[in-house]
Amino acid sequence: MLTAIGRAGVLGINRRNGDFVMRYNKRSLYPLVDDKLITKKLAQENGIPVPQLFGSLDTPRDIPSLNDLVAQQQSFVVKPSHGSGGDGIVVIDSHRGRRFWTCGGSVLLWAELAHHLENTLGGQYSLGGHPDRVMVEYRVKFDPMFNPVSYLGVPDIRIIVFLGFPVMAMLRLPTRRSGGKANLHQGAVGAGIDIAYGKTVHGVIGNNNTDEHPDTGAAIGGLEVPYWQQMLSIAARCYEMTGLGYLGVDLVLDEHLGPLMLELNARPGLNIQIANAAGLLPRLEYVQQHAEPALLPEDRVAWIQSLVNDRTAGWQSG
Ligand SMILES: Nc1ncnc2c1ncn2[C@@H]1O[C@H](COP(=O)(O)OP(=O)(O)O)[C@@H](O)[C@H]1O
Ligand SMILES: [Mg+2]
């Protein structure tokens, strides 16, 4: 499947876990990224832009207070603080009285939404089924620039950051098959991104290359992700913010607010390599061997960008 990239440079799951996750991510730091409420607070303290938190629900007694939290908001999102894979997230487009319209166009009655919140607090969507908290947050208004290459859902940008250096990136585009989710396993398009310039290179669905979006027919390659410099800078700063050496940073682009950090992952997936037709190992090893550890975030970004442009540096660009 990865022969086109050359197996030597491809990072596999055992090596990722042994040589990178376990070595560079202290277990005691995991709660910083596994609990989205903690991540958001940390981000706010560190000046990293995130979707605004309207409030949280900690126990079933808090559920009625949702109405006060969103009284001034037309749209909002409820999300399990320990959730993953999009499970348990409800995006509300508008609400009136005891009716809540979801983005998919269906209507939820208050009793149904309250029931969902109760289940979420009970741990239905949290790892190990532990009791959870519910975040109530600003609903991101996705930048329309991605409309031609998205079907019904939310594109996001993943950047792998190693020791604070952004080393690989991809754009995930929802499709009809992926049910509007930007999850590659569900059939979303993954498009590799040139890390220096923020331009998409080409796309994959599963393990197959694709030049166009399967539903809209629009070209996948050659898209310029706006605010790329800002996205790289946010991603790089997440290293100081968490202390995690091997990190996946997920960003979305809001139409009015620009790039926002959505979540962080201490065990980021490996299929970003397929999307980029490039292995992670040469880049990770290059950083291990040549990077200056004391650089500031902006300087780390600039260093990576200069490497991509320097063919003699031995850096493998996507
Ligand atoms: N504030 C938000 N506004 C709009 N959509 C959101 C928001 N938060 C999450 N989503 C949608 O849910 C998906 C998963 O959210 P995320 O915070 O990454 O949680 P998970 O850990 O479950 O992946 C996002 O990719 C996006 O499609
Ligand atoms: Mg996510």
mmCIF file of C-alpha atoms and ligand atoms in Angstrom:
data_model
loop_
_atom_site.group_PDB
_atom_site.id
_atom_site.type_symbol
_atom_site.label_atom_id
_atom_site.label_comp_id
_atom_site.label_asym_id
_atom_site.label_seq_id
_atom_site.Cartn_x
_atom_site.Cartn_y
_atom_site.Cartn_z
ATOM 1 C CA MET A 1 0.000 0.000 0.000
ATOM 2 C CA LEU A 2 2.825 2.382 0.786
ATOM 3 C CA THR A 3 5.262 1.126 -1.805
ATOM 4 C CA ALA A 4 4.970 4.343 -3.772
ATOM 5 C CA ILE A 5 6.518 6.221 -0.836
ATOM 6 C CA GLY A 6 9.218 3.683 -0.159
ATOM 7 C CA ARG A 7 8.789 1.596 2.966
ATOM 8 C CA ALA A 8 12.018 2.789 4.541
ATOM 9 C CA GLY A 9 10.693 6.221 5.369
ATOM 10 C CA VAL A 10 7.275 5.187 6.571
ATOM 11 C CA LEU A 11 6.653 5.352 10.293
ATOM 12 C CA GLY A 12 4.723 2.297 11.499
ATOM 13 C CA ILE A 13 2.603 2.043 14.610
ATOM 14 C CA ASN A 14 5.111 0.149 16.782
ATOM 15 C CA ARG A 15 7.896 2.569 16.075
ATOM 16 C CA ARG A 16 5.578 5.555 16.537
ATOM 17 C CA ASN A 17 4.592 4.277 19.959
ATOM 18 C CA GLY A 18 8.036 3.118 21.063
ATOM 19 C CA ASP A 19 10.373 5.714 19.609
ATOM 20 C CA PHE A 20 8.164 8.783 19.609
ATOM 21 C CA VAL A 21 5.001 8.688 21.720
ATOM 22 C CA MET A 22 6.543 6.891 24.694
ATOM 23 C CA ARG A 23 9.846 8.654 24.447
ATOM 24 C CA TYR A 24 8.668 12.222 23.918
ATOM 25 C CA ASN A 25 5.210 12.329 25.536
ATOM 26 C CA LYS A 26 5.194 12.061 29.321
ATOM 27 C CA ARG A 27 2.171 10.124 30.495
ATOM 28 C CA SER A 28 1.489 12.678 33.213
ATOM 29 C CA LEU A 29 0.863 15.266 30.467
ATOM 30 C CA TYR A 30 -1.838 13.261 28.665
ATOM 31 C CA PRO A 31 -4.744 14.815 30.601
ATOM 32 C CA LEU A 32 -3.805 18.161 29.027
ATOM 33 C CA VAL A 33 -4.938 16.839 25.651
ATOM 34 C CA ASP A 34 -7.311 14.007 26.543
ATOM 35 C CA ASP A 35 -9.691 16.347 28.371
ATOM 36 C CA LYS A 36 -10.902 18.999 25.927
ATOM 37 C CA LEU A 37 -11.993 21.387 28.706
ATOM 38 C CA ILE A 38 -8.462 21.368 30.108
ATOM 39 C CA THR A 39 -6.979 21.853 26.617
ATOM 40 C CA LYS A 40 -9.228 24.817 25.968
ATOM 41 C CA LYS A 41 -8.393 26.511 29.269
ATOM 42 C CA LEU A 42 -4.705 25.970 28.648
ATOM 43 C CA ALA A 43 -5.024 27.413 25.144
ATOM 44 C CA GLN A 44 -6.817 30.511 26.416
ATOM 45 C CA GLU A 45 -4.113 31.070 29.023
ATOM 46 C CA ASN A 46 -1.492 30.772 26.287
ATOM 47 C CA GLY A 47 -3.142 33.045 23.748
ATOM 48 C CA ILE A 48 -3.952 30.206 21.320
ATOM 49 C CA PRO A 49 -7.261 30.940 19.546
ATOM 50 C CA VAL A 50 -10.015 28.347 20.193
ATOM 51 C CA PRO A 51 -13.813 28.245 19.772
ATOM 52 C CA GLN A 52 -15.258 30.192 22.710
ATOM 53 C CA LEU A 53 -16.549 28.146 25.631
ATOM 54 C CA PHE A 54 -20.046 29.277 26.609
ATOM 55 C CA GLY A 55 -19.999 27.027 29.655
ATOM 56 C CA SER A 56 -19.867 23.453 30.840
ATOM 57 C CA LEU A 57 -22.278 20.969 32.384
ATOM 58 C CA ASP A 58 -20.698 18.924 35.161
ATOM 59 C CA THR A 59 -23.615 16.958 36.617
ATOM 60 C CA PRO A 60 -27.167 16.106 35.507
ATOM 61 C CA ARG A 61 -28.385 18.905 37.798
ATOM 62 C CA ASP A 62 -26.659 21.392 35.474
ATOM 63 C CA ILE A 63 -28.573 20.292 32.361
ATOM 64 C CA PRO A 64 -31.390 22.879 32.615
ATOM 65 C CA SER A 65 -28.768 25.651 32.707
ATOM 66 C CA LEU A 66 -27.966 24.915 29.046
ATOM 67 C CA ASN A 67 -30.877 27.168 28.130
ATOM 68 C CA ASP A 68 -29.266 30.127 29.912
ATOM 69 C CA LEU A 69 -25.835 29.406 28.460
ATOM 70 C CA VAL A 70 -27.122 29.593 24.883
ATOM 71 C CA ALA A 71 -29.923 32.152 25.307
ATOM 72 C CA GLN A 72 -27.892 34.755 23.383
ATOM 73 C CA GLN A 73 -26.506 32.328 20.773
ATOM 74 C CA GLN A 74 -28.207 31.253 17.594
ATOM 75 C CA SER A 75 -25.970 28.246 17.089
ATOM 76 C CA PHE A 76 -23.760 26.232 19.429
ATOM 77 C CA VAL A 77 -22.118 22.839 19.898
ATOM 78 C CA VAL A 78 -22.372 20.338 22.757
ATOM 79 C CA LYS A 79 -19.394 18.028 23.059
ATOM 80 C CA PRO A 80 -18.205 15.345 25.492
ATOM 81 C CA SER A 81 -15.014 16.625 27.110
ATOM 82 C CA HIS A 82 -13.422 13.157 26.844
ATOM 83 C CA GLY A 83 -14.931 12.218 23.473
ATOM 84 C CA SER A 84 -13.186 11.073 20.325
ATOM 85 C CA GLY A 85 -13.937 10.360 16.701
ATOM 86 C CA GLY A 86 -16.738 12.905 16.644
ATOM 87 C CA ASP A 87 -18.996 10.707 18.783
ATOM 88 C CA GLY A 88 -21.511 12.473 20.990
ATOM 89 C CA ILE A 89 -20.995 15.880 19.362
ATOM 90 C CA VAL A 90 -24.200 17.695 18.435
ATOM 91 C CA VAL A 91 -24.006 20.814 16.298
ATOM 92 C CA ILE A 92 -27.082 22.999 16.801
ATOM 93 C CA ASP A 93 -27.800 25.380 13.970
ATOM 94 C CA SER A 94 -30.670 27.258 15.606
ATOM 95 C CA HIS A 95 -33.134 26.881 18.457
ATOM 96 C CA ARG A 96 -36.437 28.339 19.571
ATOM 97 C CA GLY A 97 -38.317 27.457 22.750
ATOM 98 C CA ARG A 98 -37.924 23.758 23.322
ATOM 99 C CA ARG A 99 -36.891 22.921 19.751
ATOM 100 C CA PHE A 100 -33.294 22.581 18.532
ATOM 101 C CA TRP A 101 -32.421 22.216 14.853
ATOM 102 C CA THR A 102 -29.231 20.327 14.077
ATOM 103 C CA CYS A 103 -26.916 21.068 11.172
ATOM 104 C CA GLY A 104 -28.157 17.969 9.405
ATOM 105 C CA GLY A 105 -31.630 19.564 9.345
ATOM 106 C CA SER A 106 -33.345 17.350 11.918
ATOM 107 C CA VAL A 107 -35.161 18.713 14.963
ATOM 108 C CA LEU A 108 -34.441 17.688 18.553
ATOM 109 C CA LEU A 109 -36.970 18.317 21.286
ATOM 110 C CA TRP A 110 -35.633 19.515 24.645
ATOM 111 C CA ALA A 111 -36.364 16.156 26.262
ATOM 112 C CA GLU A 112 -34.284 14.393 23.581
ATOM 113 C CA LEU A 113 -31.381 16.804 23.903
ATOM 114 C CA ALA A 114 -31.529 16.581 27.717
ATOM 115 C CA HIS A 115 -31.467 12.799 27.446
ATOM 116 C CA HIS A 116 -28.412 12.947 25.204
ATOM 117 C CA LEU A 117 -26.665 15.270 27.679
ATOM 118 C CA GLU A 118 -27.491 12.919 30.543
ATOM 119 C CA ASN A 119 -25.972 9.995 28.644
ATOM 120 C CA THR A 120 -22.887 12.044 27.834
ATOM 121 C CA LEU A 121 -22.426 13.017 31.493
ATOM 122 C CA GLY A 122 -22.836 9.339 32.388
ATOM 123 C CA GLY A 123 -19.814 8.520 30.224
ATOM 124 C CA GLN A 124 -21.405 7.044 27.105
ATOM 125 C CA TYR A 125 -18.786 8.721 24.889
ATOM 126 C CA SER A 126 -15.795 8.836 27.216
ATOM 127 C CA LEU A 127 -12.898 6.428 27.200
ATOM 128 C CA GLY A 128 -13.549 3.591 29.644
ATOM 129 C CA GLY A 129 -17.107 4.822 30.231
ATOM 130 C CA HIS A 130 -16.053 7.186 33.030
ATOM 131 C CA PRO A 131 -18.409 10.032 33.966
ATOM 132 C CA ASP A 132 -17.752 12.993 31.712
ATOM 133 C CA ARG A 133 -18.438 16.716 31.405
ATOM 134 C CA VAL A 134 -20.216 18.457 28.540
ATOM 135 C CA MET A 135 -18.708 21.469 26.830
ATOM 136 C CA VAL A 136 -21.030 24.040 25.329
ATOM 137 C CA GLU A 137 -19.107 26.046 22.761
ATOM 138 C CA TYR A 138 -19.181 28.428 19.825
ATOM 139 C CA ARG A 139 -20.168 26.771 16.596
ATOM 140 C CA VAL A 140 -17.418 27.340 14.053
ATOM 141 C CA LYS A 141 -18.606 28.984 10.819
ATOM 142 C CA PHE A 142 -16.434 27.259 8.308
ATOM 143 C CA ASP A 143 -14.689 29.388 5.755
ATOM 144 C CA PRO A 144 -16.569 29.139 2.447
ATOM 145 C CA MET A 145 -13.299 28.776 0.549
ATOM 146 C CA PHE A 146 -13.574 25.040 1.215
ATOM 147 C CA ASN A 147 -17.147 24.696 -0.071
ATOM 148 C CA PRO A 148 -16.139 23.385 -3.505
ATOM 149 C CA VAL A 149 -14.189 20.530 -1.927
ATOM 150 C CA SER A 150 -16.460 19.596 0.992
ATOM 151 C CA TYR A 151 -19.673 17.672 1.150
ATOM 152 C CA LEU A 152 -21.996 18.622 4.028
ATOM 153 C CA GLY A 153 -19.348 18.720 6.702
ATOM 154 C CA VAL A 154 -16.403 20.287 8.218
ATOM 155 C CA PRO A 155 -12.931 20.304 6.707
ATOM 156 C CA ASP A 156 -10.068 20.371 9.177
ATOM 157 C CA ILE A 157 -6.301 20.667 9.100
ATOM 158 C CA ARG A 158 -3.962 18.314 10.943
ATOM 159 C CA ILE A 159 -0.366 19.297 11.610
ATOM 160 C CA ILE A 160 2.171 16.907 13.141
ATOM 161 C CA VAL A 161 4.506 18.780 15.473
ATOM 162 C CA PHE A 162 7.731 17.126 16.634
ATOM 163 C CA LEU A 163 9.748 18.838 19.381
ATOM 164 C CA GLY A 164 7.884 21.984 18.409
ATOM 165 C CA PHE A 165 8.691 21.725 14.685
ATOM 166 C CA PRO A 166 5.764 21.344 12.271
ATOM 167 C CA VAL A 167 6.857 18.430 10.078
ATOM 168 C CA MET A 168 3.819 17.245 8.103
ATOM 169 C CA ALA A 169 0.279 18.454 7.414
ATOM 170 C CA MET A 170 -2.908 17.439 5.695
ATOM 171 C CA LEU A 171 -6.340 18.789 4.916
ATOM 172 C CA ARG A 172 -9.246 16.448 5.598
ATOM 173 C CA LEU A 173 -12.297 16.924 3.416
ATOM 174 C CA PRO A 174 -15.667 15.343 4.199
ATOM 175 C CA THR A 175 -17.470 13.352 1.522
ATOM 176 C CA ARG A 176 -20.905 11.830 1.098
ATOM 177 C CA ARG A 177 -19.411 8.475 2.020
ATOM 178 C CA SER A 178 -17.849 9.850 5.202
ATOM 179 C CA GLY A 179 -21.219 11.209 6.312
ATOM 180 C CA GLY A 180 -19.892 14.757 6.542
ATOM 181 C CA LYS A 181 -17.126 13.729 8.961
ATOM 182 C CA ALA A 182 -13.544 14.543 8.146
ATOM 183 C CA ASN A 183 -12.388 11.079 9.201
ATOM 184 C CA LEU A 184 -10.223 9.251 6.691
ATOM 185 C CA HIS A 185 -11.388 5.814 7.845
ATOM 186 C CA GLN A 186 -14.941 6.823 7.050
ATOM 187 C CA GLY A 187 -14.089 7.772 3.477
ATOM 188 C CA ALA A 188 -13.079 11.417 3.758
ATOM 189 C CA VAL A 189 -10.463 12.755 1.345
ATOM 190 C CA GLY A 190 -7.047 13.374 2.843
ATOM 191 C CA ALA A 191 -5.008 15.935 0.950
ATOM 192 C CA GLY A 192 -1.328 16.303 1.666
ATOM 193 C CA ILE A 193 -0.147 19.869 2.280
ATOM 194 C CA ASP A 194 3.206 21.312 1.353
ATOM 195 C CA ILE A 195 4.400 22.244 4.827
ATOM 196 C CA ALA A 196 6.274 25.347 3.689
ATOM 197 C CA TYR A 197 3.605 27.015 1.594
ATOM 198 C CA GLY A 198 0.282 25.513 2.732
ATOM 199 C CA LYS A 199 -0.620 24.316 -0.730
ATOM 200 C CA THR A 200 -2.397 20.993 -1.163
ATOM 201 C CA VAL A 201 -0.417 18.547 -3.239
ATOM 202 C CA HIS A 202 -2.752 15.691 -4.004
ATOM 203 C CA GLY A 203 -5.500 13.642 -2.420
ATOM 204 C CA VAL A 204 -6.262 10.113 -1.313
ATOM 205 C CA ILE A 205 -9.445 8.276 -0.465
ATOM 206 C CA GLY A 206 -8.514 5.227 1.527
ATOM 207 C CA ASN A 207 -5.353 4.062 -0.208
ATOM 208 C CA ASN A 208 -6.291 5.329 -3.654
ATOM 209 C CA ASN A 209 -5.009 8.537 -5.168
ATOM 210 C CA THR A 210 -7.579 11.056 -6.301
ATOM 211 C CA ASP A 211 -7.271 14.369 -8.089
ATOM 212 C CA GLU A 212 -10.848 15.455 -7.589
ATOM 213 C CA HIS A 213 -13.423 15.468 -4.828
ATOM 214 C CA PRO A 214 -15.670 12.432 -5.357
ATOM 215 C CA ASP A 215 -18.940 14.352 -4.807
ATOM 216 C CA THR A 216 -18.241 17.834 -6.127
ATOM 217 C CA GLY A 217 -15.672 17.021 -8.834
ATOM 218 C CA ALA A 218 -13.516 19.986 -7.793
ATOM 219 C CA ALA A 219 -9.724 19.665 -7.986
ATOM 220 C CA ILE A 220 -8.034 18.618 -4.718
ATOM 221 C CA GLY A 221 -4.494 19.706 -5.509
ATOM 222 C CA GLY A 222 -3.238 23.275 -5.725
ATOM 223 C CA LEU A 223 -5.557 24.692 -3.047
ATOM 224 C CA GLU A 224 -3.909 27.350 -0.949
ATOM 225 C CA VAL A 225 -4.879 27.089 2.692
ATOM 226 C CA PRO A 226 -5.408 30.672 3.895
ATOM 227 C CA TYR A 227 -3.602 31.906 7.037
ATOM 228 C CA TRP A 228 -1.024 29.131 6.615
ATOM 229 C CA GLN A 229 1.727 31.017 8.453
ATOM 230 C CA GLN A 230 -0.607 31.587 11.382
ATOM 231 C CA MET A 231 -1.610 27.923 11.433
ATOM 232 C CA LEU A 232 2.029 26.808 11.536
ATOM 233 C CA SER A 233 2.715 29.253 14.321
ATOM 234 C CA ILE A 234 -0.265 28.063 16.407
ATOM 235 C CA ALA A 235 0.779 24.451 15.880
ATOM 236 C CA ALA A 236 4.380 25.148 16.909
ATOM 237 C CA ARG A 237 3.280 27.005 20.058
ATOM 238 C CA CYS A 238 1.273 23.977 21.198
ATOM 239 C CA TYR A 239 4.636 22.375 22.059
ATOM 240 C CA GLU A 240 5.491 24.910 24.770
ATOM 241 C CA MET A 241 1.867 24.926 25.850
ATOM 242 C CA THR A 242 1.704 21.160 26.534
ATOM 243 C CA GLY A 243 5.284 19.950 26.808
ATOM 244 C CA LEU A 244 4.364 17.072 24.491
ATOM 245 C CA GLY A 245 7.149 16.299 22.012
ATOM 246 C CA TYR A 246 5.048 14.352 19.519
ATOM 247 C CA LEU A 247 1.733 15.987 18.871
ATOM 248 C CA GLY A 248 -1.112 16.177 16.346
ATOM 249 C CA VAL A 249 -2.676 19.640 16.222
ATOM 250 C CA ASP A 250 -6.150 19.945 14.662
ATOM 251 C CA LEU A 251 -7.227 23.314 13.321
ATOM 252 C CA VAL A 252 -10.313 24.686 11.633
ATOM 253 C CA LEU A 253 -10.703 27.892 9.695
ATOM 254 C CA ASP A 254 -13.528 30.149 10.840
ATOM 255 C CA GLU A 255 -14.973 32.545 8.316
ATOM 256 C CA HIS A 256 -14.723 35.506 10.701
ATOM 257 C CA LEU A 257 -12.195 34.477 13.353
ATOM 258 C CA GLY A 258 -9.527 32.812 11.201
ATOM 259 C CA PRO A 259 -7.664 29.688 12.375
ATOM 260 C CA LEU A 260 -8.867 28.100 15.608
ATOM 261 C CA MET A 261 -7.320 25.151 17.400
ATOM 262 C CA LEU A 262 -9.953 22.450 17.816
ATOM 263 C CA GLU A 263 -8.106 19.676 19.607
ATOM 264 C CA LEU A 264 -4.750 18.087 20.303
ATOM 265 C CA ASN A 265 -3.736 14.453 20.039
ATOM 266 C CA ALA A 266 -0.857 12.730 21.812
ATOM 267 C CA ARG A 267 -1.052 9.659 19.527
ATOM 268 C CA PRO A 268 -1.747 11.147 16.104
ATOM 269 C CA GLY A 269 -2.598 8.732 13.280
ATOM 270 C CA LEU A 270 -0.168 7.631 10.616
ATOM 271 C CA ASN A 271 -2.254 7.902 7.463
ATOM 272 C CA ILE A 272 -1.136 11.509 7.044
ATOM 273 C CA GLN A 273 1.830 9.804 5.330
ATOM 274 C CA ILE A 274 -0.413 8.312 2.654
ATOM 275 C CA ALA A 275 -2.014 11.693 2.021
ATOM 276 C CA ASN A 276 1.425 13.223 1.548
ATOM 277 C CA ALA A 277 2.933 10.252 -0.324
ATOM 278 C CA ALA A 278 5.858 10.715 2.056
ATOM 279 C CA GLY A 279 7.102 8.978 5.184
ATOM 280 C CA LEU A 280 7.441 10.743 8.523
ATOM 281 C CA LEU A 281 10.659 9.038 9.608
ATOM 282 C CA PRO A 282 13.167 11.031 7.520
ATOM 283 C CA ARG A 283 11.667 14.291 8.770
ATOM 284 C CA LEU A 284 11.548 13.175 12.404
ATOM 285 C CA GLU A 285 15.128 11.929 12.245
ATOM 286 C CA TYR A 286 16.251 15.128 10.566
ATOM 287 C CA VAL A 287 14.792 17.149 13.422
ATOM 288 C CA GLN A 288 16.347 14.784 15.984
ATOM 289 C CA GLN A 289 19.772 15.177 14.420
ATOM 290 C CA HIS A 290 19.892 18.764 13.255
ATOM 291 C CA ALA A 291 17.388 20.904 15.126
ATOM 292 C CA GLU A 292 18.472 23.482 17.631
ATOM 293 C CA PRO A 293 16.359 22.847 20.719
ATOM 294 C CA ALA A 294 16.220 26.373 22.114
ATOM 295 C CA LEU A 295 14.539 28.072 19.157
ATOM 296 C CA LEU A 296 11.374 30.130 19.579
ATOM 297 C CA PRO A 297 8.191 28.897 17.836
ATOM 298 C CA GLU A 298 8.441 31.402 14.966
ATOM 299 C CA ASP A 299 12.075 30.455 14.384
ATOM 300 C CA ARG A 300 11.230 26.763 14.348
ATOM 301 C CA VAL A 301 8.608 27.406 11.677
ATOM 302 C CA ALA A 302 11.064 29.457 9.631
ATOM 303 C CA TRP A 303 13.722 26.746 9.924
ATOM 304 C CA ILE A 304 11.374 24.070 8.604
ATOM 305 C CA GLN A 305 10.307 26.351 5.755
ATOM 306 C CA SER A 306 13.919 27.026 4.831
ATOM 307 C CA LEU A 307 14.658 23.281 4.770
ATOM 308 C CA VAL A 308 11.877 22.542 2.350
ATOM 309 C CA ASN A 309 13.351 25.143 0.021
ATOM 310 C CA ASP A 310 16.907 23.859 0.372
ATOM 311 C CA ARG A 311 17.329 20.784 -1.792
ATOM 312 C CA THR A 312 20.770 20.122 -0.380
ATOM 313 C CA ALA A 313 19.538 19.910 3.210
ATOM 314 C CA GLY A 314 18.489 16.276 2.828
ATOM 315 C CA TRP A 315 15.018 17.032 4.114
ATOM 316 C CA GLN A 316 12.412 14.993 2.311
ATOM 317 C CA SER A 317 9.622 17.319 1.262
ATOM 318 C CA GLY A 318 6.178 15.956 0.456
HETATM 319 N N1 LIG B 1 -17.149 24.176 17.710
HETATM 320 C C1 LIG B 1 -17.466 23.440 16.650
HETATM 321 N N2 LIG B 1 -18.179 23.974 15.623
HETATM 322 C C2 LIG B 1 -18.535 23.238 14.568
HETATM 323 N N3 LIG B 1 -18.227 21.935 14.398
HETATM 324 C C3 LIG B 1 -17.511 21.344 15.369
HETATM 325 C C4 LIG B 1 -17.099 22.055 16.537
HETATM 326 N N4 LIG B 1 -16.423 21.215 17.328
HETATM 327 C C5 LIG B 1 -16.391 20.031 16.690
HETATM 328 N N5 LIG B 1 -17.048 20.097 15.520
HETATM 329 C C6 LIG B 1 -17.192 18.981 14.545
HETATM 330 O O1 LIG B 1 -16.956 17.747 15.192
HETATM 331 C C7 LIG B 1 -15.731 17.145 14.734
HETATM 332 C C8 LIG B 1 -14.971 16.503 15.877
HETATM 333 O O2 LIG B 1 -14.667 17.468 16.844
HETATM 334 P P1 LIG B 1 -13.384 17.369 17.767
HETATM 335 O O3 LIG B 1 -13.387 18.524 18.690
HETATM 336 O O4 LIG B 1 -12.195 17.189 16.921
HETATM 337 O O5 LIG B 1 -13.660 16.055 18.630
HETATM 338 P P2 LIG B 1 -13.222 14.523 18.430
HETATM 339 O O6 LIG B 1 -12.205 14.290 19.478
HETATM 340 O O7 LIG B 1 -14.479 13.749 18.686
HETATM 341 O O8 LIG B 1 -12.680 14.368 17.047
HETATM 342 C C9 LIG B 1 -14.984 18.280 14.080
HETATM 343 O O9 LIG B 1 -14.079 17.820 13.087
HETATM 344 C C10 LIG B 1 -16.115 19.075 13.492
HETATM 345 O O10 LIG B 1 -16.598 18.402 12.344
HETATM 346 MG MG MG B 2 -11.137 15.497 16.148
#
